[in-house]
mmCIF file of C-alpha atoms in Angstrom:
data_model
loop_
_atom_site.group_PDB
_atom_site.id
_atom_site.type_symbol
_atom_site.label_atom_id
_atom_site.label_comp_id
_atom_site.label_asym_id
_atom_site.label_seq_id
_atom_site.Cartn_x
_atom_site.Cartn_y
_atom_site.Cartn_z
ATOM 1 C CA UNK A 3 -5.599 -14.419 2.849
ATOM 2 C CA UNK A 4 -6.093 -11.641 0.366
ATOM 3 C CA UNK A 5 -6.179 -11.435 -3.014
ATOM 4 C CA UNK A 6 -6.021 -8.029 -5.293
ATOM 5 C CA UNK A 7 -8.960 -7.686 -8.395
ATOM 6 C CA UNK A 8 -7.950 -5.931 -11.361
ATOM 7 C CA UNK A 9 -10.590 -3.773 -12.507
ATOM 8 C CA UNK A 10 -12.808 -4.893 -15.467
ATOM 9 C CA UNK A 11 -11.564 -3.838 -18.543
ATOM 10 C CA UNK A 12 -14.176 -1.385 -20.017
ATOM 11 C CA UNK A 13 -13.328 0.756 -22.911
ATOM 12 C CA UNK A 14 -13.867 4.101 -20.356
ATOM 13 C CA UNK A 15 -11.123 2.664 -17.833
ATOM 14 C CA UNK A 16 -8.666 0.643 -19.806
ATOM 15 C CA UNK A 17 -6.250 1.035 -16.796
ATOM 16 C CA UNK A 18 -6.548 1.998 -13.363
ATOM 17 C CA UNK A 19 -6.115 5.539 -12.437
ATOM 18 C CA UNK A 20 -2.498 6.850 -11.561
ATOM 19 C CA UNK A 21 -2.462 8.690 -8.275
ATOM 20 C CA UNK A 22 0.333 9.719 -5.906
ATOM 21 C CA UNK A 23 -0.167 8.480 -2.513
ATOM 22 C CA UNK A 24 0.199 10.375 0.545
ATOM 23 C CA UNK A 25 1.158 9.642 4.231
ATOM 24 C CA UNK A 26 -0.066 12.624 6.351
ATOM 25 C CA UNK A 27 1.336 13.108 9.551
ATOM 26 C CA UNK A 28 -2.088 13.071 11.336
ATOM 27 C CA UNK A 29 -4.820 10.825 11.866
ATOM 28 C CA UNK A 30 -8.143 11.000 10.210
ATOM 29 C CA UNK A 31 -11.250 9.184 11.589
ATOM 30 C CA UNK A 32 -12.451 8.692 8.212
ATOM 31 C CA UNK A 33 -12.990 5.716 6.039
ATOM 32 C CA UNK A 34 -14.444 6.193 2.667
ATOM 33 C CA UNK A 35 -14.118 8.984 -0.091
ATOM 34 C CA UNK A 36 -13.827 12.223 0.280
ATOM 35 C CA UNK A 37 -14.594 15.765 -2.100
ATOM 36 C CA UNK A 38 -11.503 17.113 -0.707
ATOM 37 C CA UNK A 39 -11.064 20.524 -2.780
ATOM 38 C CA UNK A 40 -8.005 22.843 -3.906
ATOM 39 C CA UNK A 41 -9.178 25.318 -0.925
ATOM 40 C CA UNK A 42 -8.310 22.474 1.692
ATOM 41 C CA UNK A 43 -5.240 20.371 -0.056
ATOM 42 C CA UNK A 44 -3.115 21.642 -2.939
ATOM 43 C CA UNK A 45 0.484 20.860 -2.551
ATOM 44 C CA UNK A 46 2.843 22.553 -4.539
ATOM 45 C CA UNK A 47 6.648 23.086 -4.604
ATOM 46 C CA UNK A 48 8.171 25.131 -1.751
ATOM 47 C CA UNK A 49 11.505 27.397 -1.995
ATOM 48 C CA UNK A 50 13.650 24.095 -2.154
ATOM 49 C CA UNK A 51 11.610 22.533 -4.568
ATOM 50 C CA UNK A 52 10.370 19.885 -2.065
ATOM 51 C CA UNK A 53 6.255 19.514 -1.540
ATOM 52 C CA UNK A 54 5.094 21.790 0.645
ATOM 53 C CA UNK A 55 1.078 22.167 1.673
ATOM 54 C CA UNK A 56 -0.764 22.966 4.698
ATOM 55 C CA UNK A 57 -3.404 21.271 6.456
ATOM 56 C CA UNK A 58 -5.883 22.651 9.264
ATOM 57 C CA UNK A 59 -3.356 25.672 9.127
ATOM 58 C CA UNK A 60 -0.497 23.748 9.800
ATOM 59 C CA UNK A 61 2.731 23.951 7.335
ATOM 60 C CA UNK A 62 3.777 20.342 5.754
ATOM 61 C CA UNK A 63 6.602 19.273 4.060
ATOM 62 C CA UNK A 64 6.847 16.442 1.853
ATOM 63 C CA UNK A 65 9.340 13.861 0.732
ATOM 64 C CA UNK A 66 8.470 11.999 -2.448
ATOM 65 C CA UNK A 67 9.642 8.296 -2.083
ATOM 66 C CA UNK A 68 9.806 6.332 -5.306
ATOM 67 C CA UNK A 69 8.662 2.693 -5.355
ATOM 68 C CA UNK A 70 11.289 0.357 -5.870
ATOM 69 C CA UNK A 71 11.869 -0.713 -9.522
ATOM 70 C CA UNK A 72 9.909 -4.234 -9.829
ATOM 71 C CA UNK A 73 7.142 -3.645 -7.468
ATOM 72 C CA UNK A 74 3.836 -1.335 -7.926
ATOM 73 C CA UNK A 75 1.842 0.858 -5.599
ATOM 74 C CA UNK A 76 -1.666 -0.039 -5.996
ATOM 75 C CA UNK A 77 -4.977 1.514 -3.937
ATOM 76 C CA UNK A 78 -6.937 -0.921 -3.138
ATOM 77 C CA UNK A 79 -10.868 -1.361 -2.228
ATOM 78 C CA UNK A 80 -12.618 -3.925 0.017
ATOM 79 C CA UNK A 81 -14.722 -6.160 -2.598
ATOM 80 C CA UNK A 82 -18.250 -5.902 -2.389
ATOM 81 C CA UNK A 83 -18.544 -9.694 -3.709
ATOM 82 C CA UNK A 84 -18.685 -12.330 -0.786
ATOM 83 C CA UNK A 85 -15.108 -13.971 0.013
ATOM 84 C CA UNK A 86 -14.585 -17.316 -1.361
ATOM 85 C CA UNK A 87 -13.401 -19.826 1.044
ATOM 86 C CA UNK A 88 -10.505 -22.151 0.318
ATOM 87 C CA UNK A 89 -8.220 -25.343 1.820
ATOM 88 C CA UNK A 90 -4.906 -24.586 2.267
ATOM 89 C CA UNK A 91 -4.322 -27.322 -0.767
ATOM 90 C CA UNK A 92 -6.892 -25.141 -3.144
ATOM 91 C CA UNK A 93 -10.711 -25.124 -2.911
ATOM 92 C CA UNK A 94 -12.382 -27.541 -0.554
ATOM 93 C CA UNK A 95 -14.477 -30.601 -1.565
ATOM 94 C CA UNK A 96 -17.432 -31.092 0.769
ATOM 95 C CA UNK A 97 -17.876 -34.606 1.468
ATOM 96 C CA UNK A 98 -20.904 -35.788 -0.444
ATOM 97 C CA UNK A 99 -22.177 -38.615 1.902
ATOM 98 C CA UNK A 100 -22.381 -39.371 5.484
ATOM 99 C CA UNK A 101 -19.721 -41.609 6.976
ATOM 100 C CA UNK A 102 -17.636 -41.408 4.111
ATOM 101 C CA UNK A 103 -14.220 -42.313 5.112
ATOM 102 C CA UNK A 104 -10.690 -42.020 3.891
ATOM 103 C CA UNK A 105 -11.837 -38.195 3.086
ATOM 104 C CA UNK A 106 -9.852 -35.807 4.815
ATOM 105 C CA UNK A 107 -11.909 -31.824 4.679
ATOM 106 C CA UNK A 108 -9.240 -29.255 4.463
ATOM 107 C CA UNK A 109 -9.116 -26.696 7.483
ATOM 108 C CA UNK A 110 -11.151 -23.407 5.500
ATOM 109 C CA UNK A 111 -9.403 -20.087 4.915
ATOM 110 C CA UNK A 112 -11.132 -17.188 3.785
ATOM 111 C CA UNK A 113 -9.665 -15.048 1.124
ATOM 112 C CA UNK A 114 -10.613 -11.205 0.957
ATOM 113 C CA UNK A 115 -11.300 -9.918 -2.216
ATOM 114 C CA UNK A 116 -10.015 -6.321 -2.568
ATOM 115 C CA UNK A 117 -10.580 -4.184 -5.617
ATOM 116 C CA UNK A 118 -7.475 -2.448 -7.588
ATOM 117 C CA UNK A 119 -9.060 1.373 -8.070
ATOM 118 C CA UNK A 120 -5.803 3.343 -8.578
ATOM 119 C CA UNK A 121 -2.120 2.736 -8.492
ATOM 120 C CA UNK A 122 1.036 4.990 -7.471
ATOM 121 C CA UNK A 123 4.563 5.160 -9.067
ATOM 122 C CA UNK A 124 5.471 7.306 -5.722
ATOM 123 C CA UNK A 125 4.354 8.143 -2.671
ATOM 124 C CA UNK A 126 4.997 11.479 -0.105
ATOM 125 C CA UNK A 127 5.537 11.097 3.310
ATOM 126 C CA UNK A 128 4.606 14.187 5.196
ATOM 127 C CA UNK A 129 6.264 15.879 8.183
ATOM 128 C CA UNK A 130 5.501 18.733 10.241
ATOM 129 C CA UNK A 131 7.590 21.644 9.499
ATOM 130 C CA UNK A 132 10.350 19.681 7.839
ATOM 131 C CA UNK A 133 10.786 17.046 5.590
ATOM 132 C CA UNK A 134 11.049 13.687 6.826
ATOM 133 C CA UNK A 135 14.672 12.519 6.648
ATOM 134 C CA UNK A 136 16.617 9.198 5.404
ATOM 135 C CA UNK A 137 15.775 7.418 9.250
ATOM 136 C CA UNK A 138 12.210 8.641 8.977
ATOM 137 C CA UNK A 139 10.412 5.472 10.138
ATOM 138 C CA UNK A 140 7.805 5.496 6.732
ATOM 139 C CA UNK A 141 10.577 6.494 4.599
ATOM 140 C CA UNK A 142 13.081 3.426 5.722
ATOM 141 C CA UNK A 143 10.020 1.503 6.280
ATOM 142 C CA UNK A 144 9.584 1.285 2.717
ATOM 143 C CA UNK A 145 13.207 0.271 1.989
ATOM 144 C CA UNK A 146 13.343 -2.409 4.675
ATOM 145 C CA UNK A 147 9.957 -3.503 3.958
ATOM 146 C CA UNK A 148 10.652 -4.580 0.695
ATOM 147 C CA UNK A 149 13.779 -6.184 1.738
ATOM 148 C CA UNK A 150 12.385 -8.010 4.131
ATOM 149 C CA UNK A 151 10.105 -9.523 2.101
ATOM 150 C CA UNK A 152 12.517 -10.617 -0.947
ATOM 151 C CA UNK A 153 14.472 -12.281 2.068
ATOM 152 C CA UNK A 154 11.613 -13.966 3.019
ATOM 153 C CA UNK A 155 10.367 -15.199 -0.104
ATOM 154 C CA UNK A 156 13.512 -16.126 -1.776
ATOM 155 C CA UNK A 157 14.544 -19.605 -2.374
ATOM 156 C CA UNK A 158 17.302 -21.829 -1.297
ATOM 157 C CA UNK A 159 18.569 -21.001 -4.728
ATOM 158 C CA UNK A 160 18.666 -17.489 -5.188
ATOM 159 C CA UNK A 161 21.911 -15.134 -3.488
ATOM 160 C CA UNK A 162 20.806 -12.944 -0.559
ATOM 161 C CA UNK A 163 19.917 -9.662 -0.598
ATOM 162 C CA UNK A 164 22.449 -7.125 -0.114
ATOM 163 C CA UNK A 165 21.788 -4.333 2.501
ATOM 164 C CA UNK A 166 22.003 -0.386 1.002
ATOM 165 C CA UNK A 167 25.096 1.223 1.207
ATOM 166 C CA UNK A 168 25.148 3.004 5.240
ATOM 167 C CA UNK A 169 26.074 6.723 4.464
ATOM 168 C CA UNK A 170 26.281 7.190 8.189
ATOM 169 C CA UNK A 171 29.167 4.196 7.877
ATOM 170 C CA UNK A 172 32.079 6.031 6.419
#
């Protein structure tokens, strides 16, 4: 299980930092921060007015995909803090004496404690040479994705959710 720490509230960070997230076409065998500079990534606005950068010499084209109204995008950090272990009822309540019985132990989960460092109102997925289209598996993946998971979590009495209008379906 996971759960998502706001940061403290400190009068130098009030709220967490608002970033734009990017999905690079590429992967990077790197997992921690990085000094990346203006010399190595600075997007900026090609001829169409679409995100356009280039990375180890190679031309990228973005697509900016908004998150959905009602949800956030939020960067996230492993906690440094040990994980606190829980029943599936709510925390677990060690039996205090031997052969005590009639008291049932709850199986133990651990929850994850990640940090909230930065959050996104929009993210750019990155393609080589062109810019991902509508089928793009990140960009529908982010559509369906959220979908899926208001299907999943709705209750018996809430309506269903609609699928988007199909351009292709004319």
């Amino acid at each position: 299980m996971l759960a998502i720490r706001a940061p403290p509230i400190s009068p130098s960070r009030a709220q967490p930092q608002l970033s734009t997230a990017h999905l690079l076409p590429c992967r990077i065998h790197r997992d921690g921060p990085v000094r990346a500079s203006r010399r190595y990534w600075d997007p900026k606005p090609g001829h169409d007015g679409e995100p356009e950068a280039y990375f180890r010499g190679r031309r990228l084209r973005g697509r900016p995909v908004r998150v959905p109204e009602g949800y956030r995008g939020v960067v996230v950090r492993e906690g440094e803090e040990e994980a606190e272990k829980v029943g599936k009822g709510g925390p677990i309540e060690k039996e205090t004496e031997e052969g005590d019985e009639g008291v049932e132990e709850d199986e133990e989960e651990e929850v994850k404690t990640l940090d909230d460092v930065a959050k996104f109102e929009e993210l750019v997925v990155w393609g080589h040479e062109t810019v991902p289209e509508d089928d793009d598996v990140f960009v529908k993946g982010v559509e369906e994705w959220i979908r899926f998971a208001e299907a999943i979590h709705a209750t018996g009495n809430s309506e269903p959710v609609p699928p988007p209008p199909d351009e292709n379906m004319k």
